[in-house]
Coordinates of C-alpha atoms and ligand atoms in Angstrom, one line a residue:
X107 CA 109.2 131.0 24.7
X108 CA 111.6 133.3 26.4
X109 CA 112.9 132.5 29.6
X110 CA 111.5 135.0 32.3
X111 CA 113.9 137.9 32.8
X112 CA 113.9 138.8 36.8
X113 CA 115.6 142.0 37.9
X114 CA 117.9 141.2 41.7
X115 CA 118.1 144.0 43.5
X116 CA 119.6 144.0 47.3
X117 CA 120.2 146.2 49.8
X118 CA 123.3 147.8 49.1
X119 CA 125.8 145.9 51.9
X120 CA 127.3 142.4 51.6
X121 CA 125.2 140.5 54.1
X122 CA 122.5 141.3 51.7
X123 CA 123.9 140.8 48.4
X124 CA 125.6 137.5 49.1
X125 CA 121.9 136.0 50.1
X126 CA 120.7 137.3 47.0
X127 CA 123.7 136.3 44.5
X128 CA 123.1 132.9 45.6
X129 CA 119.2 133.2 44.9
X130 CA 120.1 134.6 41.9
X131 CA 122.4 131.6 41.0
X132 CA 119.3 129.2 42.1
X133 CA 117.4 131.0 39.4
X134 CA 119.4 131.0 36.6
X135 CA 119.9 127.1 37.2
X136 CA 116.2 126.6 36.8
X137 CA 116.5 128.8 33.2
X138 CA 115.8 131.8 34.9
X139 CA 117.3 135.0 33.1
X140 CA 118.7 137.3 36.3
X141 CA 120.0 141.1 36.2
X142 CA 121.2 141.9 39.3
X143 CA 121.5 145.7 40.0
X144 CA 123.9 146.8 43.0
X145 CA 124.7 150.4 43.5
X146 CA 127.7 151.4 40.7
X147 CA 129.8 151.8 44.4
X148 CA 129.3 148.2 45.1
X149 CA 129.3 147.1 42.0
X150 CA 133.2 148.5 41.3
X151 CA 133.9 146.7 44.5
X152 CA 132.8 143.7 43.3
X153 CA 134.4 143.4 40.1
X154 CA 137.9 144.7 41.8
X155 CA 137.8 141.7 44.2
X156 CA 137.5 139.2 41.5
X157 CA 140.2 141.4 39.1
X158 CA 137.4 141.4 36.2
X159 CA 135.8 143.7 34.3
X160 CA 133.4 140.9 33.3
X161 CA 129.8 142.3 33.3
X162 CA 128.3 138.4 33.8
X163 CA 128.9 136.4 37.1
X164 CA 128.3 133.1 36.2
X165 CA 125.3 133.9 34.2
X166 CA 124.2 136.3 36.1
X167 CA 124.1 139.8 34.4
X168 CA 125.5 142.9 36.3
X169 CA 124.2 146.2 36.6
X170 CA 124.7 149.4 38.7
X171 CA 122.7 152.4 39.2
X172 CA 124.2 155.5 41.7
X173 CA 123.2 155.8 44.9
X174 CA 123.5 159.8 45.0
X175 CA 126.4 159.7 47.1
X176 CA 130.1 161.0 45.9
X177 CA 133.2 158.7 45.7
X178 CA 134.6 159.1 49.0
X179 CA 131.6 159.4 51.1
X180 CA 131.4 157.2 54.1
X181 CA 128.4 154.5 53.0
X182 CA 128.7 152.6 56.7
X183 CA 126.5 156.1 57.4
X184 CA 123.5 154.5 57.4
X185 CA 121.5 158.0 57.8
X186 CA 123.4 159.5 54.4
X187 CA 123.1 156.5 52.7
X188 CA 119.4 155.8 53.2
X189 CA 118.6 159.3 52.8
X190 CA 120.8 159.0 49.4
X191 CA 119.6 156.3 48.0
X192 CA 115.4 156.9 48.7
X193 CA 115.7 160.0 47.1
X194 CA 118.1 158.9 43.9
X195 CA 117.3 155.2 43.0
X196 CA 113.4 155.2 42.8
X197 CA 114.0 157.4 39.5
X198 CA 117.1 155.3 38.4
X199 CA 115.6 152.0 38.8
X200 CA 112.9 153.2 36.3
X201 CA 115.4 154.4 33.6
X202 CA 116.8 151.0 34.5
X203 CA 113.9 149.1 33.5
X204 CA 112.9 151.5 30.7
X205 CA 116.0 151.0 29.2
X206 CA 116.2 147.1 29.5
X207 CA 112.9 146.9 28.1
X208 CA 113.1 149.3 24.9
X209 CA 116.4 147.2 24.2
X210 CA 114.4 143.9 24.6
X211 CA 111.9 145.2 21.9
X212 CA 109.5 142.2 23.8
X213 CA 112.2 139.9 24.3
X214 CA 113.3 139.2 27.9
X215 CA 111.3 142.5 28.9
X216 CA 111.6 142.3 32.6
X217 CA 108.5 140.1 34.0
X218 CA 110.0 140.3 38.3
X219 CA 111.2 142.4 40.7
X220 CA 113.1 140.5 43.4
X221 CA 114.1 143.7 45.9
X222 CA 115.1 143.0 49.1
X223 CA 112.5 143.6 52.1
X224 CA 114.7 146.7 53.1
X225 CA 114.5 148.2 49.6
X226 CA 110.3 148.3 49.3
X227 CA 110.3 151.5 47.9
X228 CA 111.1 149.6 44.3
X229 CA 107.7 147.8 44.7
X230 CA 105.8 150.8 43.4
X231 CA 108.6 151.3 40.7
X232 CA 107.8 147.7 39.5
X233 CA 104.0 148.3 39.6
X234 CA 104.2 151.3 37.3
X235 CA 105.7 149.2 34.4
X236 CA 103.8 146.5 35.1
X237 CA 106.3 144.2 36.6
X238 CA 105.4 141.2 39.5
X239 CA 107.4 142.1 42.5
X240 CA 108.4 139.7 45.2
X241 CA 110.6 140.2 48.3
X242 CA 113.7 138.9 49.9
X243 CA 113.6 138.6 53.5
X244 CA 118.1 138.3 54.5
X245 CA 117.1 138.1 58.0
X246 CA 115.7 135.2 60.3
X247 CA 111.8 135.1 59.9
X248 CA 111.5 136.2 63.7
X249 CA 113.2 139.3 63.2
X250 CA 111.4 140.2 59.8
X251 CA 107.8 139.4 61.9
X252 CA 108.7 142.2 64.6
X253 CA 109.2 144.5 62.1
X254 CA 105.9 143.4 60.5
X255 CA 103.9 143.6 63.8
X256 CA 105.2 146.8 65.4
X257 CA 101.4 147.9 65.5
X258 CA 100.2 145.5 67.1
X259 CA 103.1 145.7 69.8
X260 CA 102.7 149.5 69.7
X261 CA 98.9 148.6 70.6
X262 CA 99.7 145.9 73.1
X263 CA 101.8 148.2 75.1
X264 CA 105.0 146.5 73.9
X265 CA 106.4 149.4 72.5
X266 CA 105.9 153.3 72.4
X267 CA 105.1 155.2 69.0
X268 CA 109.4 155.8 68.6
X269 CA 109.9 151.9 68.9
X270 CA 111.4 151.5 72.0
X271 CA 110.2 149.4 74.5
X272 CA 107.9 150.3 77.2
X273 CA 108.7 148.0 80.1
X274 CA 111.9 145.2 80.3
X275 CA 111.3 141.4 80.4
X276 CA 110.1 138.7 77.9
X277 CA 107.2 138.5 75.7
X278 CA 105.8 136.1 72.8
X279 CA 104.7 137.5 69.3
X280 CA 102.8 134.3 68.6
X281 CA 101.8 131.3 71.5
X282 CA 104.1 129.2 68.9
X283 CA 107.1 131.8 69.1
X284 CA 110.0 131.4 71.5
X285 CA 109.9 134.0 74.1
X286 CA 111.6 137.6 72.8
X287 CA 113.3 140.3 75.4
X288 CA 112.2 143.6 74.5
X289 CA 115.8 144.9 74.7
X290 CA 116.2 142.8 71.4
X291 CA 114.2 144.7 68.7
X292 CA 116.6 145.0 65.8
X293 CA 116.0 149.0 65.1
X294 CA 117.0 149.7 69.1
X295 CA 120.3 147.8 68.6
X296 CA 121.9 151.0 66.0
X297 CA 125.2 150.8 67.2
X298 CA 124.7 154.4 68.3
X299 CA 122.7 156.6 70.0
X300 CA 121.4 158.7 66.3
X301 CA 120.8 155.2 64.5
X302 CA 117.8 154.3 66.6
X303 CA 115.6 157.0 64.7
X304 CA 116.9 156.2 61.1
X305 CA 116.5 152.5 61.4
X306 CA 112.8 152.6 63.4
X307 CA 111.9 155.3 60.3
X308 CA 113.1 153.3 57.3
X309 CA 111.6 150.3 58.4
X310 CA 108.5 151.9 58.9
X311 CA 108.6 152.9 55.4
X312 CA 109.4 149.6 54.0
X313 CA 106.5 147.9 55.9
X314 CA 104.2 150.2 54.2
X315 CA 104.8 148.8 50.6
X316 CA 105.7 145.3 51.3
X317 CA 102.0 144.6 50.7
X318 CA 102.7 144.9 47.0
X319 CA 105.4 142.2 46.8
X320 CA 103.6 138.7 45.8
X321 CA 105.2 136.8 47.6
X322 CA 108.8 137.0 50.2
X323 CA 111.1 134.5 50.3
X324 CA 113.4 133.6 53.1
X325 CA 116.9 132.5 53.9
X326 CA 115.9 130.8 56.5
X327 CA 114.3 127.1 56.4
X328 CA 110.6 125.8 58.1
X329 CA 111.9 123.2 60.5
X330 CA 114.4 126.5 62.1
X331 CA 111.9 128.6 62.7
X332 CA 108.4 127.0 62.5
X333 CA 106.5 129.8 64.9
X334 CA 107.5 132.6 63.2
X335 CA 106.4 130.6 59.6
X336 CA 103.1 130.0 61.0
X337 CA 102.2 134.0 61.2
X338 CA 103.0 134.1 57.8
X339 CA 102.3 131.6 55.5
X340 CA 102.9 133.3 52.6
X341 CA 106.3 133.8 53.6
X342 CA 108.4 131.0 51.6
X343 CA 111.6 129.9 53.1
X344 CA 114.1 128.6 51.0
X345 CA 117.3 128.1 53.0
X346 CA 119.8 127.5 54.1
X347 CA 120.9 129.5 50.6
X348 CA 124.7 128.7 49.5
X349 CA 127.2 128.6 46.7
X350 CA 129.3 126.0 45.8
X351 CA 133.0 126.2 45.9
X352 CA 134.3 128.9 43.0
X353 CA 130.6 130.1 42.9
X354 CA 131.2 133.7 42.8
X355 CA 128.3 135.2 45.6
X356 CA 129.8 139.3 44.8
X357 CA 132.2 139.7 48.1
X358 CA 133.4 143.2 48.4
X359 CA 137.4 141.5 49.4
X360 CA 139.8 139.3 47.7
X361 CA 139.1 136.0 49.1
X362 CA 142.5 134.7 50.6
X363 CA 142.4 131.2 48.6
X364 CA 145.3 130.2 50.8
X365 CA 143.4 129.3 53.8
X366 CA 142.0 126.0 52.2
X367 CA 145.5 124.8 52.4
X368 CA 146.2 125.8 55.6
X369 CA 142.6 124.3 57.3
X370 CA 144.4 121.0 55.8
X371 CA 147.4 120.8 57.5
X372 CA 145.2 121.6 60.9
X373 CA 144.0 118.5 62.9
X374 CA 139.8 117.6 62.4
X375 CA 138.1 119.4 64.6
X376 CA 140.8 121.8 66.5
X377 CA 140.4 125.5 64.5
X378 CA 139.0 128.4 66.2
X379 CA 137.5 130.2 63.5
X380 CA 136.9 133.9 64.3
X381 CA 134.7 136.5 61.8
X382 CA 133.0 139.5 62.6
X383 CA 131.4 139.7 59.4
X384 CA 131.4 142.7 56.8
X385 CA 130.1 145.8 59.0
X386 CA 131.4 145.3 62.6
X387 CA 134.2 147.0 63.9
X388 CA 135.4 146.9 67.4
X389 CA 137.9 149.4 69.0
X390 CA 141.5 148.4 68.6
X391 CA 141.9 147.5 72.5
X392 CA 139.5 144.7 72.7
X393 CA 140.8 143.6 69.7
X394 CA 144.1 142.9 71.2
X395 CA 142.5 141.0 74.3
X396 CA 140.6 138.8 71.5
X397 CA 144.4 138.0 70.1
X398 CA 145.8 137.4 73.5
X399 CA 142.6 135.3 74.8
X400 CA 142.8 133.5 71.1
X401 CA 146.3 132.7 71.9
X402 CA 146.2 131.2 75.3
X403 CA 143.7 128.7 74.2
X404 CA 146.8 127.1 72.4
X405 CA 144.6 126.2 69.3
X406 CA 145.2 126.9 65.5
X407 CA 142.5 129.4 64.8
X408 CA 141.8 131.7 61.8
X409 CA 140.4 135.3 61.8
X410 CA 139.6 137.8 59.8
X411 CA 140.3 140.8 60.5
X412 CA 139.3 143.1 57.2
X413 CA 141.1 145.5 55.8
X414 CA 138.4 148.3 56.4
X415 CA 138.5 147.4 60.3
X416 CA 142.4 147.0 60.8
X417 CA 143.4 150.1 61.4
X418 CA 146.8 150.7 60.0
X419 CA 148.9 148.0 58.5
X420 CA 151.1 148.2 62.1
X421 CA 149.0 147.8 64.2
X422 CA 147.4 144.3 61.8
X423 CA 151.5 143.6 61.7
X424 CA 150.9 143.9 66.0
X425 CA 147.9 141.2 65.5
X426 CA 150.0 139.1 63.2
X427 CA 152.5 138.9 65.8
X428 CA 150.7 138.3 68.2
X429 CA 148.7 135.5 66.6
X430 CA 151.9 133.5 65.5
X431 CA 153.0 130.6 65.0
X432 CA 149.6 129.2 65.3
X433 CA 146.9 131.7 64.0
X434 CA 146.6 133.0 60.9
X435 CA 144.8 136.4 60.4
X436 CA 143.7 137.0 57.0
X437 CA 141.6 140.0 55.2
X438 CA 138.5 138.2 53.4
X439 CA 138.1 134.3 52.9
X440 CA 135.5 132.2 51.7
X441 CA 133.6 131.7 55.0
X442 CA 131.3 129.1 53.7
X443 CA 134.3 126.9 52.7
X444 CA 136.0 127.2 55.7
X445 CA 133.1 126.3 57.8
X446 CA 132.5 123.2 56.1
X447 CA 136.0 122.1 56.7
X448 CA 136.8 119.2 59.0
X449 CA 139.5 120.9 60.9
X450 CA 136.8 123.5 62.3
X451 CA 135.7 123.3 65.5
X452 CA 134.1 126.3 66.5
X453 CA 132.9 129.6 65.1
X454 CA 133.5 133.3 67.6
X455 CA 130.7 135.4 65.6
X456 CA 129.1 138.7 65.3
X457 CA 125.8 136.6 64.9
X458 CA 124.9 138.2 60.9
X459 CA 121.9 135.8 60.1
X460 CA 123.7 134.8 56.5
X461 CA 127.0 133.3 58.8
X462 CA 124.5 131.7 61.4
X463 CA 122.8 130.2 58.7
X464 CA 126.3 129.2 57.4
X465 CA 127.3 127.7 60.7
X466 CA 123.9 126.0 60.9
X467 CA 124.5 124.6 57.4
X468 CA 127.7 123.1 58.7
X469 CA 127.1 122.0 62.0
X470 CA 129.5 124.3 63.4
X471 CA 128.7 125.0 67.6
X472 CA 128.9 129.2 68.0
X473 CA 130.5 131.6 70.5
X474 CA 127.9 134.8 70.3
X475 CA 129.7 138.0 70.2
X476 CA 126.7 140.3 68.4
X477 CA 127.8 143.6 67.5
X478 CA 123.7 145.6 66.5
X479 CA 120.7 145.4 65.0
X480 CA 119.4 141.8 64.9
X481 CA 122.1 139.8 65.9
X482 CA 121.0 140.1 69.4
X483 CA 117.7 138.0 68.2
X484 CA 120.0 136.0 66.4
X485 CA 122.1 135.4 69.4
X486 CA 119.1 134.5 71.4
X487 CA 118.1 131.7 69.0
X488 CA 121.0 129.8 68.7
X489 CA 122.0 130.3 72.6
X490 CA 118.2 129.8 74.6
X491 CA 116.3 128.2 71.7
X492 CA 118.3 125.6 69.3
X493 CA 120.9 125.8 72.1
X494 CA 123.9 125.3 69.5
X495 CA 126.1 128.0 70.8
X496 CA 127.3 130.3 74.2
X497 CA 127.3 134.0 74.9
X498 CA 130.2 136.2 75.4
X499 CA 129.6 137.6 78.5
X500 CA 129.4 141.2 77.1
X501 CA 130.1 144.3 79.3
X502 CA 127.1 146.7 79.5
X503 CA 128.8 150.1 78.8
X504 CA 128.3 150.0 75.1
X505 CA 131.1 152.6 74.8
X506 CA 134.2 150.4 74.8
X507 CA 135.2 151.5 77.9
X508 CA 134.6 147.9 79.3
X509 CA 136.3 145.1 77.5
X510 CA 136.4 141.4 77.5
X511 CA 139.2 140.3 79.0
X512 CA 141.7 137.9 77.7
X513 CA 141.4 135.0 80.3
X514 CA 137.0 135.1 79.3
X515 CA 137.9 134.8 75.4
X516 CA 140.3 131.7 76.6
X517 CA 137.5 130.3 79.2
X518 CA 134.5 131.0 76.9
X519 CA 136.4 129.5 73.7
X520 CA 137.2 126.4 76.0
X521 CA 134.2 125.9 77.6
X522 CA 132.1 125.5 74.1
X523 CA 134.7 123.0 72.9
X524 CA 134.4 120.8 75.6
X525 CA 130.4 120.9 75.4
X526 CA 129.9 117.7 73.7
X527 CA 126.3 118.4 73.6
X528 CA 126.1 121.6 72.3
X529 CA 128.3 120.6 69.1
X530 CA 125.6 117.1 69.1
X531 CA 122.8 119.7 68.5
X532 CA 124.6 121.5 66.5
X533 CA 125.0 118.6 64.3
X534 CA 121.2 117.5 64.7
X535 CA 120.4 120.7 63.2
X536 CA 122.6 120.3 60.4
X537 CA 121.1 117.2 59.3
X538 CA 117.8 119.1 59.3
X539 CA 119.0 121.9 57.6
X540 CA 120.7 119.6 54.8
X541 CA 117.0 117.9 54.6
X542 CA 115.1 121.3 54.1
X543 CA 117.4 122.0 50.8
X544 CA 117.9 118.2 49.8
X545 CA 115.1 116.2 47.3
X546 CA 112.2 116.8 48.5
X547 CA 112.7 118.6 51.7
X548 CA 111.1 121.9 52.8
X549 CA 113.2 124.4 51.1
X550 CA 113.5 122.7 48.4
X551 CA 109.7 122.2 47.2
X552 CA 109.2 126.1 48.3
X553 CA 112.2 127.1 45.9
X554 CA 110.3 124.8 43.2
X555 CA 106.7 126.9 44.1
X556 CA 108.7 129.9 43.6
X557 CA 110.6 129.6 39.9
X558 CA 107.0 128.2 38.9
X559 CA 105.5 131.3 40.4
X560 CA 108.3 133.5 38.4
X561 CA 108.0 131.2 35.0
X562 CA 104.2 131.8 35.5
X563 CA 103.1 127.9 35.8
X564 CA 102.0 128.2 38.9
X565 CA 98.6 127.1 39.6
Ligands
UDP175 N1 132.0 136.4 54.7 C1 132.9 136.0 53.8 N2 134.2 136.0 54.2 C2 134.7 136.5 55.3 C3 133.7 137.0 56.2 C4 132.4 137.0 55.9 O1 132.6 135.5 52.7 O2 135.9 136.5 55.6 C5 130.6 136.4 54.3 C6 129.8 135.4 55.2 O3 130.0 134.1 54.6 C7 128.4 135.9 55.1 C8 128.6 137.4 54.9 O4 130.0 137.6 54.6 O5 127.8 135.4 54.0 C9 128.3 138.2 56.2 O6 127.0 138.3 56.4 P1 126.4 138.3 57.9 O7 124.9 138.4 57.7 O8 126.9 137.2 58.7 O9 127.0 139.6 58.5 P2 127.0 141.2 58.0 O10 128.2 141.3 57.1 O11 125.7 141.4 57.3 O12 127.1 141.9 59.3

């Protein structure tokens, strides 16, 4: 019999391709044939990072389809690009499949869509030719079940018919949820004004075809977020997803591979590891008080700063500087490598769910520094609910007029590292994160449930 041939597609920005390269690579382990389709931008960006022109990423076949926007148009435009790609890649996904499946002349026709929650407008596409769709939640399952219930919390009052909130203060989606601000609804945290309206919109539209996706599975793991699971048990988390070492996951940057050596010459436990993630960007002034804060805590720490968000190469030879002799500033590494190294001690984050799941994964305590959309949620988790991390006391003008000053990077960095408890839970939560995806742990048998569901033996 064939194996099952199971078309990948994400949402077209790293924190959701790397999540689904590494479900992809779970898949083809378990004798699953995967074609994952990225947007031909992010698919040349891919290949350039790893020098090749090598269509298959460790079995995993590589496609690209245009997203209707020209070479040099700005993508972090969340407004062109969704507008772009809604109108352009419904009908390109169908030659896609078309094409794949007159080449198969019934071989490996494709039998799954995998699309990313955030992409349900390929649901339908899937239906048409008679393919099984499921979904791929890259966020925590909390965040994912606001967006799912924004009826009933426009009902309830919670919310008026534009998303935002209606009143401030604390609410639970579910007895067995943790409490939830209402400033922390992912679609009000934009990053501007305009995105507030193009987030609330598109998600609207994606809740209205997840219906036809099977089943959704979840970075995320049972034991992490057990009230949110409980709304939806047909939700099927499967995390903490990762890639072992040389496992190509489709980073958009050169990884620098000389940080591995430089983590080893560090004590255990003394690095300040700093990474804002692939999206974030803040203004070059605060910037400099994170270099000067970073270096009056008199620890070895190592940040990215990526190319993309540097500015020009002066003002990165100014951070360079400034981080010397005993930081290291480097464009792209292999996070997941570096946060399982010994020397690490702590982790000054964006709060992106895939590196909080990372830190999780590694026991690794956090300092919360969100930056939009649901890190804020994310930042509330691991600060008031598994308790493994501390906020950056954030100034409330959003406009960088207001900074955080030097001496509260140096005192926030401090005070987490001399938290013994903190870094204890953190490690607790480790150990249950390393049960969910070890033999027969909770990730693990819902991983199983799924490749029997996509190899059709399920009962
Ligand atoms: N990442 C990486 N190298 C870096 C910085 C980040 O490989 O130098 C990866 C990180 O491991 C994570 C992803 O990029 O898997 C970022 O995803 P996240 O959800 O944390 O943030 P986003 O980029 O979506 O804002």
């Amino acid at each position: 019999m064939a194996a099952p041939h199971v078309l990948v597609l994400p949402f077209p920005a790293q924190g959701h391709i790397i999540p689904l390269m590494e479900l992809s690579h779970c898949l083809v382990e378990h004798g699953v044939k995967v074609t994952f389709v990225n947007t031909e931008f992010n698919h040349g960006l891919i290949l350039g990072a790893l020098a090749t022109r090598e269509s298959n990423l460790g079995g995993i076949g590589l496609v690209s389809i245009p997203d209707g926007l020209g070479d040099g148009e700005d993508r972090k435009n969340l407004s062109r690009l969704t507008n772009s790609f809604s109108k352009v890649m419904p009908g390109e996904l169908e030659k896609l499949i078309g094409r794949i499946n007159d080449d198969a002349r019934g071989r490996e026709r494709i039998s799954w869509l995998i699309a990313d929650v955030n992409m349900a407008w390929a649901f339908p596409v899937a239906k048409k030719f008679g393919v099984r769709a499921a979904g791929f939640c890259p966020s925590s399952a909390a965040s994912f079940a606001t967006r799912l219930r924004i009826p009933e919390l426009i009902r309830d009052g919670v919310l008026d018919e534009e998303g935002w909130p209606r009143w401030r203060g604390t609410f639970q989606l579910a007895p067995a949820m943790p409490p939830m601000d209402t400033s922390e609804f992912s679609w009000n945290r934009a990053g501007n004004p305009k995105g507030q309206p193009v987030i609330f919109q598109l998600i609207l539209r994606n809740n209205a075809d997840t219906h036809l996706a099977e089943t959704i599975v979840c970075n995320s793991f049972q034991e992490l977020e057990p009230g949110a699971f409980s709304l939806f048990p047909g939700v099927l988390p499967v995390g903490p997803l990762f890639a072992d070492s040389g496992t190509p996951v489709g980073s958009f940057w050169p990884e620098d591979a000389s940080c591995a050596a430089w983590l080893d010459e560090q004590p255990a436990n003394s690095v300040v590891y700093v990474a804002f993630g692939s999206f974030a960007a803040y203004d070059t002034a605060q910037l400099i008080e994170l270099a000067e804060g970073l270096a009056l805590t008199s620890r070895p720490f190592l940040w990215v700063v990526r190319p993309d968000s540097a500015g020009d190469e002066r003002y990165l030879e100014q951070l360079r500087r400034r981080a010397a002799p005993r930081g290291r500033i480097v464009s792209w590494c292999p996070q997941q490598h570096v946060l399982a190294h010994p020397s690490v001690a702590c982790f000054v984050t964006h709060c992106g769910w895939n590196s909080t799941m990372e830190a999780v994964r590694n026991g690794v305590p956090l300092l919360c520094w969100p930056y939009f959309t649901d890190q804020f949620l994310n930042q509330s988790y691991i600060c008031d609910v598994w308790r493994t991390g501390m906020k950056v006391p954030l100034p409330p003008a959003a406009d960088g007029t207001k900074l955080v000053g030097r001496d509260v990077v140096r005192g926030k960095v401090e005070e987490l590292l001399g938290d013994v408890e903190t870094k204890a839970r953190a490690l607790a939560l480790r150990d249950l994160a390393r049960r969910a995806v070890g033999d027969g742990g909770s990730s693990r048998r819902n991983l199983r449930r799924f490749v029997d569901l996509v190899k059709g033996s399920a009962s």
